[in-house]
Amino acid sequence: MEKLFHLKQNGTSVKTEIIAGLTTFMTMAYIIALNPNLLTNFDTGSPLWNAVFLATCIASAVGTVCMAFLANKPFVMAPGMGLNSFFAVICGNIAALLNTDYTSAFQAAMCIIVVEGVVFLLLSVFNIRDKIVHAIPLGVRLGIGPAIGLMLMNIGFGSNAGIYAEGNGYASPFFVMRDFFGAMTPSLIQDGMGKEYGQMVLTVITMFLGLFVIVLLAKKGKKSAVLIGMLSSSVVYWAGEAIFLHVNPFASLRGASFLPRFGDMAEITLFQFDFTDFFRIGWFTAITLIITFCMIDMFDTIGTLVGTASRAGMTDKDGNMPKMKEALTADAVGTIAGACCGTSTVTTFVESASGVEAGGRTGLTALTAAFMFLACMFIAPIAAIIPAAATSAALIYVGILMLQGLKNVDFTDLDQIVPVFIMVLAMPISGSIGHGIGLAMISHTVIKVFSGKAREVSVLTYVVAALFLIKFFAVV
């Protein structure tokens, strides 16, 4: 292990790395079931759902293993949130445009992902993606970590623990911060939610309990604080369900199948690219979609790598991360593997920050999480019972820590703070790391040009800002 991952050099140990890998995995385990739900319109148990479920596990593992051995970084990959929802919309549009079924449209749309992956691999191998990283102004780079931190807090408080209730016919979820704490009185939210109000109260209590357990353990220097906090809140939540809600928290395990449906994946998604139907949507539309996915994925990945690496002390004084080329190459391989297996764009997950906070510093953290993804092909029902409240506690804690990076931004320099604070607000509101960076790049460029400092902006920065302008106002 020492020869492979240089543990002593990075000030870590096998135990710490394994705990960090488990922490990251538990924080993002929701993607295993959520990704096939989103990509198949919640057609649970269908052949396509089974195929995408396996593709999610396999592609996440492949990309993460590449990250472990190529870059020796503790970052974990999986099909990106936001990108998968966008991909599902594209599939629906293709099905309507070509008057075909959703599965056929899925096979056509998957061509977008494989082409995007190949393009990214070429850009990474020839260091072009690395040059794009360096084109991001220092101030913006310093602000990426805090912006991601606020985004994590927004996910934890705002959208992670959503509860579907009878109050609106189970059509849309009630959220902790917007609905529970946003209600004028407890009776109003109780009337609105109905019998699921008890579940919301249990969620809020266990979320904060988990957060406080993590904080208290972290203050004592426990590197396993995040993992213990998540496990503690999970146990409390399960006990609360059984005692107060009279629900068996492990009911889903009864009769659950632990055998992977490899046949469905082989028949429906494994290398099942339909380029004939893909090009029937038109060349302009096809190229536009590829460019759109490329831009969102590229800056989501760059933002996650730079932001998380800076929190872990893996960047130099200029905010650059060693082995960025290898990390980006691993990301590209993950996307290609995902396309070949049958899932949307695989990208580096921001939840990797939870493992970094647990002490993960090398590829052994990533390798541990990759093993868990493969194991989940056989133990998916067990991973699915981790409550959202436990995940939220970890996300909120890590988000708070990442906000500390704002101290590195020069608050006396308007050239820095305006793009940074636009990005800090844009990321959680838009739900996209890439879009937040894009707005910051545009803001930085406009401020420099109109304040007579146009020469301080690099050519590549101008190009990136222009591409984002086209993306925001012309492409989509």
Tab-separated table of C-alpha atoms in Angstrom:
chain	number	residue	atom	x	y	z
A	1	MET	CA	0.000	0.000	0.000
A	2	GLU	CA	2.834	2.360	0.880
A	3	LYS	CA	4.501	1.923	-2.532
A	4	LEU	CA	1.221	2.398	-4.391
A	5	PHE	CA	-0.220	5.369	-2.512
A	6	HIS	CA	2.707	6.940	-0.575
A	7	LEU	CA	0.714	7.053	2.663
A	8	LYS	CA	3.524	8.308	4.942
A	9	GLN	CA	4.442	11.061	2.521
A	10	ASN	CA	0.850	12.259	2.617
A	11	GLY	CA	0.599	12.002	6.402
A	12	THR	CA	-2.059	9.303	6.484
A	13	SER	CA	-2.561	5.598	7.215
A	14	VAL	CA	-4.448	2.604	5.829
A	15	LYS	CA	-7.074	2.854	8.581
A	16	THR	CA	-7.659	6.559	7.988
A	17	GLU	CA	-7.916	6.096	4.237
A	18	ILE	CA	-10.419	3.240	4.515
A	19	ILE	CA	-12.590	5.205	6.961
A	20	ALA	CA	-12.426	8.195	4.609
A	21	GLY	CA	-13.451	6.028	1.654
A	22	LEU	CA	-16.405	4.599	3.576
A	23	THR	CA	-17.401	8.114	4.637
A	24	THR	CA	-17.414	9.401	1.073
A	25	PHE	CA	-19.310	6.369	-0.138
A	26	MET	CA	-21.997	6.671	2.527
A	27	THR	CA	-22.378	10.364	1.762
A	28	MET	CA	-23.013	9.695	-1.929
A	29	ALA	CA	-24.616	6.236	-1.766
A	30	TYR	CA	-27.928	7.837	-2.688
A	31	ILE	CA	-26.752	8.064	-6.306
A	32	ILE	CA	-26.962	4.274	-6.688
A	33	ALA	CA	-30.753	4.286	-6.625
A	34	LEU	CA	-31.433	7.917	-7.548
A	35	ASN	CA	-29.526	7.856	-10.834
A	36	PRO	CA	-31.527	4.977	-12.388
A	37	ASN	CA	-34.703	6.558	-10.993
A	38	LEU	CA	-33.984	9.846	-12.774
A	39	LEU	CA	-32.748	8.300	-16.010
A	40	THR	CA	-35.767	5.990	-16.343
A	41	ASN	CA	-38.459	8.329	-14.978
A	42	PHE	CA	-38.730	6.232	-11.790
A	43	ASP	CA	-39.556	3.066	-13.730
A	44	THR	CA	-38.220	0.974	-10.836
A	45	GLY	CA	-37.604	-2.695	-11.559
A	46	SER	CA	-37.862	-2.368	-15.338
A	47	PRO	CA	-35.104	-3.854	-17.530
A	48	LEU	CA	-33.813	-0.352	-18.317
A	49	TRP	CA	-33.761	0.566	-14.615
A	50	ASN	CA	-31.810	-2.623	-13.820
A	51	ALA	CA	-29.344	-1.839	-16.601
A	52	VAL	CA	-28.772	1.758	-15.489
A	53	PHE	CA	-28.425	0.660	-11.857
A	54	LEU	CA	-25.576	-1.714	-12.764
A	55	ALA	CA	-24.049	0.848	-15.109
A	56	THR	CA	-24.034	3.363	-12.250
A	57	CYS	CA	-22.129	0.990	-9.960
A	58	ILE	CA	-19.660	-0.201	-12.591
A	59	ALA	CA	-18.896	3.186	-14.173
A	60	SER	CA	-18.471	4.841	-10.766
A	61	ALA	CA	-16.027	2.106	-9.764
A	62	VAL	CA	-14.041	2.262	-13.025
A	63	GLY	CA	-13.649	6.035	-12.944
A	64	THR	CA	-12.773	6.052	-9.251
A	65	VAL	CA	-10.180	3.273	-9.637
A	66	CYS	CA	-8.540	5.325	-12.400
A	67	MET	CA	-8.495	8.311	-10.041
A	68	ALA	CA	-6.849	6.148	-7.375
A	69	PHE	CA	-4.054	4.772	-9.525
A	70	LEU	CA	-3.479	7.540	-12.106
A	71	ALA	CA	-3.706	10.580	-9.830
A	72	ASN	CA	-3.452	9.058	-6.322
A	73	LYS	CA	-6.180	11.445	-5.155
A	74	PRO	CA	-9.045	10.772	-2.695
A	75	PHE	CA	-11.751	11.849	-5.131
A	76	VAL	CA	-14.694	9.637	-6.012
A	77	MET	CA	-16.738	9.643	-9.208
A	78	ALA	CA	-20.309	8.820	-10.135
A	79	PRO	CA	-22.946	9.966	-12.638
A	80	GLY	CA	-23.319	13.695	-12.035
A	81	MET	CA	-26.468	15.121	-10.525
A	82	GLY	CA	-28.037	17.755	-12.733
A	83	LEU	CA	-26.402	16.213	-15.768
A	84	ASN	CA	-28.484	13.054	-15.327
A	85	SER	CA	-31.716	15.042	-15.042
A	86	PHE	CA	-30.767	17.034	-18.137
A	87	PHE	CA	-29.963	13.793	-19.961
A	88	ALA	CA	-33.391	12.362	-19.068
A	89	VAL	CA	-35.044	15.457	-20.549
A	90	ILE	CA	-32.987	15.041	-23.727
A	91	CYS	CA	-34.090	11.397	-23.965
A	92	GLY	CA	-37.726	12.433	-23.674
A	93	ASN	CA	-37.287	15.090	-26.351
A	94	ILE	CA	-35.586	12.654	-28.718
A	95	ALA	CA	-38.370	10.113	-28.167
A	96	ALA	CA	-40.986	12.756	-29.045
A	97	LEU	CA	-38.999	14.110	-32.003
A	98	LEU	CA	-38.344	10.701	-33.571
A	99	ASN	CA	-41.685	9.199	-32.457
A	100	THR	CA	-39.918	6.286	-30.782
A	101	ASP	CA	-39.939	4.624	-27.373
A	102	TYR	CA	-37.884	5.918	-24.432
A	103	THR	CA	-35.394	3.016	-24.457
A	104	SER	CA	-34.535	3.610	-28.125
A	105	ALA	CA	-34.164	7.333	-27.428
A	106	PHE	CA	-31.914	6.462	-24.469
A	107	GLN	CA	-29.612	4.444	-26.747
A	108	ALA	CA	-29.468	7.343	-29.212
A	109	ALA	CA	-28.797	9.963	-26.529
A	110	MET	CA	-26.021	7.815	-25.055
A	111	CYS	CA	-23.999	8.712	-28.160
A	112	ILE	CA	-23.701	12.238	-26.725
A	113	ILE	CA	-21.998	10.891	-23.620
A	114	VAL	CA	-19.485	8.651	-25.387
A	115	VAL	CA	-18.474	11.440	-27.801
A	116	GLU	CA	-18.158	13.860	-24.870
A	117	GLY	CA	-15.967	11.343	-23.030
A	118	VAL	CA	-13.662	10.864	-26.010
A	119	VAL	CA	-13.358	14.636	-26.482
A	120	PHE	CA	-12.493	15.052	-22.802
A	121	LEU	CA	-9.930	12.268	-22.949
A	122	LEU	CA	-8.163	13.980	-25.851
A	123	LEU	CA	-8.304	17.372	-24.108
A	124	SER	CA	-6.871	15.814	-20.946
A	125	VAL	CA	-4.093	13.841	-22.659
A	126	PHE	CA	-2.945	16.944	-24.567
A	127	ASN	CA	-3.114	19.128	-21.421
A	128	ILE	CA	-5.783	21.420	-22.861
A	129	ARG	CA	-8.122	20.896	-19.898
A	130	ASP	CA	-5.202	21.631	-17.579
A	131	LYS	CA	-4.601	24.924	-19.402
A	132	ILE	CA	-8.279	25.787	-18.947
A	133	VAL	CA	-7.847	25.245	-15.205
A	134	HIS	CA	-4.956	27.704	-15.155
A	135	ALA	CA	-7.060	30.200	-17.137
A	136	ILE	CA	-9.387	30.539	-14.153
A	137	PRO	CA	-8.305	33.713	-12.289
A	138	LEU	CA	-6.722	33.201	-8.857
A	139	GLY	CA	-9.544	34.970	-7.022
A	140	VAL	CA	-12.138	32.745	-8.649
A	141	ARG	CA	-10.071	29.657	-7.884
A	142	LEU	CA	-9.843	30.648	-4.227
A	143	GLY	CA	-13.599	31.108	-4.098
A	144	ILE	CA	-14.558	27.789	-5.667
A	145	GLY	CA	-14.139	25.848	-2.402
A	146	PRO	CA	-16.353	28.175	-0.316
A	147	ALA	CA	-18.925	28.285	-3.116
A	148	ILE	CA	-19.077	24.494	-3.140
A	149	GLY	CA	-19.338	24.601	0.655
A	150	LEU	CA	-22.444	26.770	0.500
A	151	MET	CA	-23.823	24.481	-2.189
A	152	LEU	CA	-23.294	21.469	0.085
A	153	MET	CA	-25.045	23.244	2.946
A	154	ASN	CA	-27.921	24.098	0.641
A	155	ILE	CA	-28.215	20.451	-0.388
A	156	GLY	CA	-28.074	19.294	3.228
A	157	PHE	CA	-30.510	21.840	4.628
A	158	GLY	CA	-32.571	22.499	1.568
A	159	SER	CA	-33.019	19.657	-0.866
A	160	ASN	CA	-31.458	16.458	0.423
A	161	ALA	CA	-34.123	15.568	2.994
A	162	GLY	CA	-37.263	16.025	0.946
A	163	ILE	CA	-40.361	14.156	2.134
A	164	TYR	CA	-43.263	13.310	-0.139
A	165	ALA	CA	-46.501	13.828	1.765
A	166	GLU	CA	-50.238	13.533	1.367
A	167	GLY	CA	-50.632	17.304	1.633
A	168	ASN	CA	-49.983	17.749	-2.081
A	169	GLY	CA	-50.892	14.267	-3.209
A	170	TYR	CA	-47.278	13.035	-2.983
A	171	ALA	CA	-46.568	15.089	-6.110
A	172	SER	CA	-43.578	17.074	-4.860
A	173	PRO	CA	-41.438	16.927	-1.720
A	174	PHE	CA	-41.509	19.072	1.407
A	175	PHE	CA	-38.041	20.314	2.371
A	176	VAL	CA	-36.511	20.973	5.760
A	177	MET	CA	-35.416	24.589	5.346
A	178	ARG	CA	-38.010	25.825	2.888
A	179	ASP	CA	-41.109	24.181	4.353
A	180	PHE	CA	-40.410	23.083	7.928
A	181	PHE	CA	-38.454	26.127	9.116
A	182	GLY	CA	-40.164	28.337	6.554
A	183	ALA	CA	-43.648	27.724	7.983
A	184	MET	CA	-45.101	30.482	10.190
A	185	THR	CA	-46.282	27.996	12.819
A	186	PRO	CA	-45.845	24.233	13.378
A	187	SER	CA	-49.601	23.726	12.874
A	188	LEU	CA	-49.422	25.075	9.318
A	189	ILE	CA	-46.740	22.669	8.167
A	190	GLN	CA	-48.469	19.866	10.074
A	191	ASP	CA	-51.764	20.565	8.286
A	192	GLY	CA	-49.964	20.757	4.977
A	193	MET	CA	-48.017	17.522	5.338
A	194	GLY	CA	-50.558	15.342	7.108
A	195	LYS	CA	-49.395	12.077	8.608
A	196	GLU	CA	-45.860	12.511	7.194
A	197	TYR	CA	-45.297	15.431	9.603
A	198	GLY	CA	-43.864	12.962	12.118
A	199	GLN	CA	-41.303	11.824	9.542
A	200	MET	CA	-40.280	15.432	8.968
A	201	VAL	CA	-39.805	16.070	12.697
A	202	LEU	CA	-37.735	12.891	13.005
A	203	THR	CA	-35.656	13.964	9.999
A	204	VAL	CA	-34.932	17.401	11.463
A	205	ILE	CA	-33.995	16.020	14.880
A	206	THR	CA	-31.675	13.313	13.548
A	207	MET	CA	-30.109	15.702	11.040
A	208	PHE	CA	-29.052	18.139	13.749
A	209	LEU	CA	-28.148	15.328	16.135
A	210	GLY	CA	-25.812	13.875	13.516
A	211	LEU	CA	-24.323	17.310	12.834
A	212	PHE	CA	-23.638	17.982	16.524
A	213	VAL	CA	-22.110	14.520	17.014
A	214	ILE	CA	-19.769	15.181	14.092
A	215	VAL	CA	-18.802	18.619	15.434
A	216	LEU	CA	-18.134	17.381	18.985
A	217	LEU	CA	-16.041	14.452	17.768
A	218	ALA	CA	-14.152	16.682	15.328
A	219	LYS	CA	-13.311	19.078	18.168
A	220	LYS	CA	-11.725	16.098	19.920
A	221	GLY	CA	-9.647	15.330	16.836
A	222	LYS	CA	-11.488	12.161	15.763
A	223	LYS	CA	-10.847	11.596	12.039
A	224	SER	CA	-13.803	9.224	11.891
A	225	ALA	CA	-16.136	11.977	13.154
A	226	VAL	CA	-18.172	12.229	9.941
A	227	LEU	CA	-18.658	8.473	9.614
A	228	ILE	CA	-19.595	8.042	13.293
A	229	GLY	CA	-21.981	10.978	13.079
A	230	MET	CA	-23.710	9.499	10.039
A	231	LEU	CA	-23.995	6.087	11.689
A	232	SER	CA	-25.313	7.640	14.913
A	233	SER	CA	-28.011	9.633	13.136
A	234	SER	CA	-28.938	6.564	11.064
A	235	VAL	CA	-29.452	4.466	14.195
A	236	VAL	CA	-31.534	7.192	15.841
A	237	TYR	CA	-33.616	7.611	12.689
A	238	TRP	CA	-34.261	3.868	12.393
A	239	ALA	CA	-35.204	3.687	16.088
A	240	GLY	CA	-37.494	6.682	15.705
A	241	GLU	CA	-39.247	5.087	12.752
A	242	ALA	CA	-39.859	1.899	14.715
A	243	ILE	CA	-40.883	3.504	18.034
A	244	PHE	CA	-42.787	6.652	17.046
A	245	LEU	CA	-43.849	6.135	13.439
A	246	HIS	CA	-44.510	2.402	13.812
A	247	VAL	CA	-42.617	1.705	10.600
A	248	ASN	CA	-40.130	-1.095	10.061
A	249	PRO	CA	-37.017	0.718	8.776
A	250	PHE	CA	-35.714	-2.515	7.303
A	251	ALA	CA	-38.922	-3.570	5.572
A	252	SER	CA	-37.393	-2.977	2.139
A	253	LEU	CA	-34.862	-5.730	2.847
A	254	ARG	CA	-37.601	-8.336	3.103
A	255	GLY	CA	-37.787	-10.167	-0.202
A	256	ALA	CA	-35.201	-7.860	-1.805
A	257	SER	CA	-33.123	-9.364	-4.591
A	258	PHE	CA	-29.361	-9.293	-4.097
A	259	LEU	CA	-28.532	-10.752	-7.530
A	260	PRO	CA	-27.407	-8.290	-10.237
A	261	ARG	CA	-29.408	-8.301	-13.506
A	262	PHE	CA	-26.434	-8.406	-15.862
A	263	GLY	CA	-28.616	-9.746	-18.677
A	264	ASP	CA	-30.669	-6.550	-18.791
A	265	MET	CA	-27.553	-4.401	-19.063
A	266	ALA	CA	-26.034	-6.583	-21.783
A	267	GLU	CA	-29.231	-6.465	-23.825
A	268	ILE	CA	-30.215	-2.814	-23.410
A	269	THR	CA	-27.272	-0.525	-22.589
A	270	LEU	CA	-23.889	-2.269	-22.838
A	271	PHE	CA	-22.296	-0.724	-25.973
A	272	GLN	CA	-25.819	-0.215	-27.341
A	273	PHE	CA	-25.130	3.087	-29.141
A	274	ASP	CA	-27.691	4.042	-31.770
A	275	PHE	CA	-25.847	6.585	-33.932
A	276	THR	CA	-28.449	6.236	-36.711
A	277	ASP	CA	-31.217	7.698	-34.552
A	278	PHE	CA	-28.824	10.143	-32.922
A	279	PHE	CA	-27.989	11.863	-36.203
A	280	ARG	CA	-31.658	11.925	-37.169
A	281	ILE	CA	-32.123	14.755	-34.660
A	282	GLY	CA	-29.953	16.979	-36.887
A	283	TRP	CA	-26.256	17.853	-36.959
A	284	PHE	CA	-26.648	21.274	-35.348
A	285	THR	CA	-28.723	19.916	-32.472
A	286	ALA	CA	-26.334	16.994	-31.978
A	287	ILE	CA	-23.233	19.216	-31.853
A	288	THR	CA	-24.995	21.719	-29.585
A	289	LEU	CA	-25.910	18.999	-27.106
A	290	ILE	CA	-22.361	17.611	-27.066
A	291	ILE	CA	-20.888	21.081	-26.431
A	292	THR	CA	-23.415	21.770	-23.668
A	293	PHE	CA	-22.634	18.537	-21.833
A	294	CYS	CA	-18.899	19.138	-22.316
A	295	MET	CA	-18.969	22.603	-20.764
A	296	ILE	CA	-21.122	21.677	-17.772
A	297	ASP	CA	-19.117	18.535	-17.030
A	298	MET	CA	-15.738	20.204	-17.523
A	299	PHE	CA	-16.323	23.013	-15.075
A	300	ASP	CA	-18.218	20.845	-12.601
A	301	THR	CA	-15.166	18.571	-12.460
A	302	ILE	CA	-12.604	21.374	-12.391
A	303	GLY	CA	-14.541	23.155	-9.661
A	304	THR	CA	-14.842	20.030	-7.513
A	305	LEU	CA	-11.172	19.098	-7.888
A	306	VAL	CA	-9.842	22.591	-7.184
A	307	GLY	CA	-12.284	23.314	-4.358
A	308	THR	CA	-11.851	20.017	-2.552
A	309	ALA	CA	-8.086	19.903	-3.086
A	310	SER	CA	-7.680	23.396	-1.647
A	311	ARG	CA	-9.607	22.344	1.473
A	312	ALA	CA	-7.272	19.359	1.881
A	313	GLY	CA	-4.133	21.440	1.410
A	314	MET	CA	-3.351	19.721	-1.891
A	315	THR	CA	-2.845	22.960	-3.849
A	316	ASP	CA	0.112	25.307	-4.117
A	317	LYS	CA	0.096	29.044	-3.314
A	318	ASP	CA	-1.428	29.776	-6.734
A	319	GLY	CA	-4.300	27.349	-6.174
A	320	ASN	CA	-2.961	24.684	-8.563
A	321	MET	CA	-3.338	20.976	-7.788
A	322	PRO	CA	-0.494	18.544	-8.642
A	323	LYS	CA	-1.445	15.752	-11.049
A	324	MET	CA	-4.437	17.679	-12.335
A	325	LYS	CA	-3.885	16.133	-15.778
A	326	GLU	CA	-4.110	12.603	-14.381
A	327	ALA	CA	-7.227	13.468	-12.357
A	328	LEU	CA	-8.949	14.931	-15.424
A	329	THR	CA	-7.924	11.888	-17.480
A	330	ALA	CA	-9.514	9.601	-14.887
A	331	ASP	CA	-12.686	11.689	-15.093
A	332	ALA	CA	-12.767	11.299	-18.874
A	333	VAL	CA	-12.243	7.529	-18.635
A	334	GLY	CA	-15.121	7.362	-16.147
A	335	THR	CA	-17.424	9.147	-18.593
A	336	ILE	CA	-16.488	6.784	-21.434
A	337	ALA	CA	-16.995	3.763	-19.161
A	338	GLY	CA	-20.370	5.153	-18.130
A	339	ALA	CA	-21.458	5.623	-21.724
A	340	CYS	CA	-20.366	2.105	-22.662
A	341	CYS	CA	-22.239	0.622	-19.687
A	342	GLY	CA	-25.316	2.810	-19.970
A	343	THR	CA	-25.368	5.892	-17.762
A	344	SER	CA	-25.027	9.633	-18.167
A	345	THR	CA	-21.843	11.649	-17.629
A	346	VAL	CA	-19.619	10.403	-14.805
A	347	THR	CA	-17.929	13.214	-12.927
A	348	THR	CA	-16.001	13.869	-9.719
A	349	PHE	CA	-18.470	14.173	-6.851
A	350	VAL	CA	-18.444	17.130	-4.512
A	351	GLU	CA	-19.278	14.703	-1.687
A	352	SER	CA	-15.629	13.625	-1.917
A	353	ALA	CA	-15.055	16.526	0.462
A	354	SER	CA	-16.563	14.453	3.280
A	355	GLY	CA	-13.859	11.808	2.854
A	356	VAL	CA	-11.169	14.462	2.670
A	357	GLU	CA	-12.456	15.906	5.943
A	358	ALA	CA	-12.279	12.396	7.444
A	359	GLY	CA	-8.556	12.381	6.670
A	360	GLY	CA	-8.450	10.926	3.153
A	361	ARG	CA	-5.422	12.131	1.241
A	362	THR	CA	-4.537	9.418	-1.291
A	363	GLY	CA	-5.975	7.091	-3.873
A	364	LEU	CA	-6.627	4.458	-1.216
A	365	THR	CA	-9.647	6.499	-0.149
A	366	ALA	CA	-10.920	6.405	-3.715
A	367	LEU	CA	-10.126	2.702	-4.075
A	368	THR	CA	-12.151	1.924	-0.926
A	369	ALA	CA	-15.174	3.788	-2.295
A	370	ALA	CA	-14.778	2.055	-5.668
A	371	PHE	CA	-14.868	-1.339	-3.948
A	372	MET	CA	-18.080	-0.311	-2.178
A	373	PHE	CA	-19.686	0.647	-5.486
A	374	LEU	CA	-18.911	-2.784	-6.910
A	375	ALA	CA	-20.148	-4.458	-3.733
A	376	CYS	CA	-23.394	-2.528	-4.053
A	377	MET	CA	-24.256	-4.515	-7.161
A	378	PHE	CA	-24.957	-7.255	-4.626
A	379	ILE	CA	-25.948	-5.268	-1.518
A	380	ALA	CA	-27.909	-2.394	-3.039
A	381	PRO	CA	-30.921	-2.873	-0.737
A	382	ILE	CA	-28.669	-2.324	2.296
A	383	ALA	CA	-27.112	0.868	0.913
A	384	ALA	CA	-30.584	2.175	0.111
A	385	ILE	CA	-31.713	2.240	3.765
A	386	ILE	CA	-29.230	4.985	4.772
A	387	PRO	CA	-31.576	7.875	5.668
A	388	ALA	CA	-31.285	11.247	3.961
A	389	ALA	CA	-30.982	12.890	7.382
A	390	ALA	CA	-27.631	11.138	7.980
A	391	THR	CA	-26.274	12.274	4.627
A	392	SER	CA	-27.487	15.824	5.283
A	393	ALA	CA	-25.573	16.030	8.568
A	394	ALA	CA	-22.313	15.206	6.782
A	395	LEU	CA	-22.946	17.607	3.908
A	396	ILE	CA	-23.776	20.501	6.235
A	397	TYR	CA	-20.649	19.945	8.340
A	398	VAL	CA	-18.328	19.713	5.346
A	399	GLY	CA	-19.998	22.751	3.772
A	400	ILE	CA	-19.329	24.817	6.908
A	401	LEU	CA	-15.656	23.839	6.853
A	402	MET	CA	-15.262	24.690	3.162
A	403	LEU	CA	-16.679	28.168	3.766
A	404	GLN	CA	-13.535	28.897	5.766
A	405	GLY	CA	-11.694	29.274	2.462
A	406	LEU	CA	-13.211	32.745	2.073
A	407	LYS	CA	-10.472	34.032	4.372
A	408	ASN	CA	-8.031	33.625	1.458
A	409	VAL	CA	-9.994	36.021	-0.764
A	410	ASP	CA	-8.907	39.673	-0.731
A	411	PHE	CA	-12.052	41.478	0.465
A	412	THR	CA	-10.477	44.869	-0.327
A	413	ASP	CA	-10.184	44.037	-4.035
A	414	LEU	CA	-13.473	44.444	-5.939
A	415	ASP	CA	-11.918	42.603	-8.902
A	416	GLN	CA	-11.824	39.512	-6.660
A	417	ILE	CA	-14.825	39.721	-4.370
A	418	VAL	CA	-17.496	40.564	-6.970
A	419	PRO	CA	-16.907	37.447	-9.141
A	420	VAL	CA	-16.409	35.315	-6.017
A	421	PHE	CA	-19.643	36.342	-4.333
A	422	ILE	CA	-21.614	36.014	-7.554
A	423	MET	CA	-20.242	32.469	-7.772
A	424	VAL	CA	-20.899	31.753	-4.081
A	425	LEU	CA	-24.573	32.637	-4.560
A	426	ALA	CA	-24.941	31.180	-8.057
A	427	MET	CA	-23.763	27.655	-7.215
A	428	PRO	CA	-26.396	26.772	-4.589
A	429	ILE	CA	-29.184	28.657	-6.393
A	430	SER	CA	-28.498	27.167	-9.837
A	431	GLY	CA	-27.436	23.793	-8.430
A	432	SER	CA	-24.485	23.742	-10.849
A	433	ILE	CA	-20.793	24.147	-10.042
A	434	GLY	CA	-20.044	24.766	-13.713
A	435	HIS	CA	-22.633	27.515	-14.067
A	436	GLY	CA	-21.341	29.242	-10.945
A	437	ILE	CA	-17.785	29.265	-12.307
A	438	GLY	CA	-19.083	30.455	-15.672
A	439	LEU	CA	-20.796	33.481	-14.141
A	440	ALA	CA	-17.653	34.266	-12.146
A	441	MET	CA	-15.508	34.080	-15.287
A	442	ILE	CA	-17.857	36.404	-17.174
A	443	SER	CA	-17.973	38.841	-14.234
A	444	HIS	CA	-14.189	38.848	-13.876
A	445	THR	CA	-13.695	39.531	-17.586
A	446	VAL	CA	-16.307	42.305	-17.798
A	447	ILE	CA	-14.936	44.095	-14.711
A	448	LYS	CA	-11.348	43.948	-15.981
A	449	VAL	CA	-12.239	45.152	-19.492
A	450	PHE	CA	-14.392	48.081	-18.405
A	451	SER	CA	-11.961	49.192	-15.714
A	452	GLY	CA	-9.136	49.527	-18.230
A	453	LYS	CA	-7.332	46.317	-17.294
A	454	ALA	CA	-8.155	44.241	-20.350
A	455	ARG	CA	-4.519	43.210	-20.791
A	456	GLU	CA	-4.563	41.460	-17.412
A	457	VAL	CA	-7.046	38.928	-18.780
A	458	SER	CA	-5.528	35.963	-20.621
A	459	VAL	CA	-6.700	34.970	-24.091
A	460	LEU	CA	-7.996	31.639	-22.819
A	461	THR	CA	-10.009	33.411	-20.099
A	462	TYR	CA	-11.670	35.520	-22.803
A	463	VAL	CA	-12.457	32.350	-24.752
A	464	VAL	CA	-13.949	30.572	-21.731
A	465	ALA	CA	-16.057	33.628	-20.784
A	466	ALA	CA	-17.299	33.916	-24.374
A	467	LEU	CA	-18.218	30.235	-24.489
A	468	PHE	CA	-20.238	30.599	-21.299
A	469	LEU	CA	-22.033	33.638	-22.728
A	470	ILE	CA	-22.955	31.584	-25.784
A	471	LYS	CA	-23.995	28.669	-23.582
A	472	PHE	CA	-26.220	30.828	-21.354
A	473	PHE	CA	-27.856	32.959	-24.042
A	474	ALA	CA	-27.633	31.065	-27.325
A	475	VAL	CA	-27.130	27.309	-26.915
A	476	VAL	CA	-29.590	26.487	-24.135
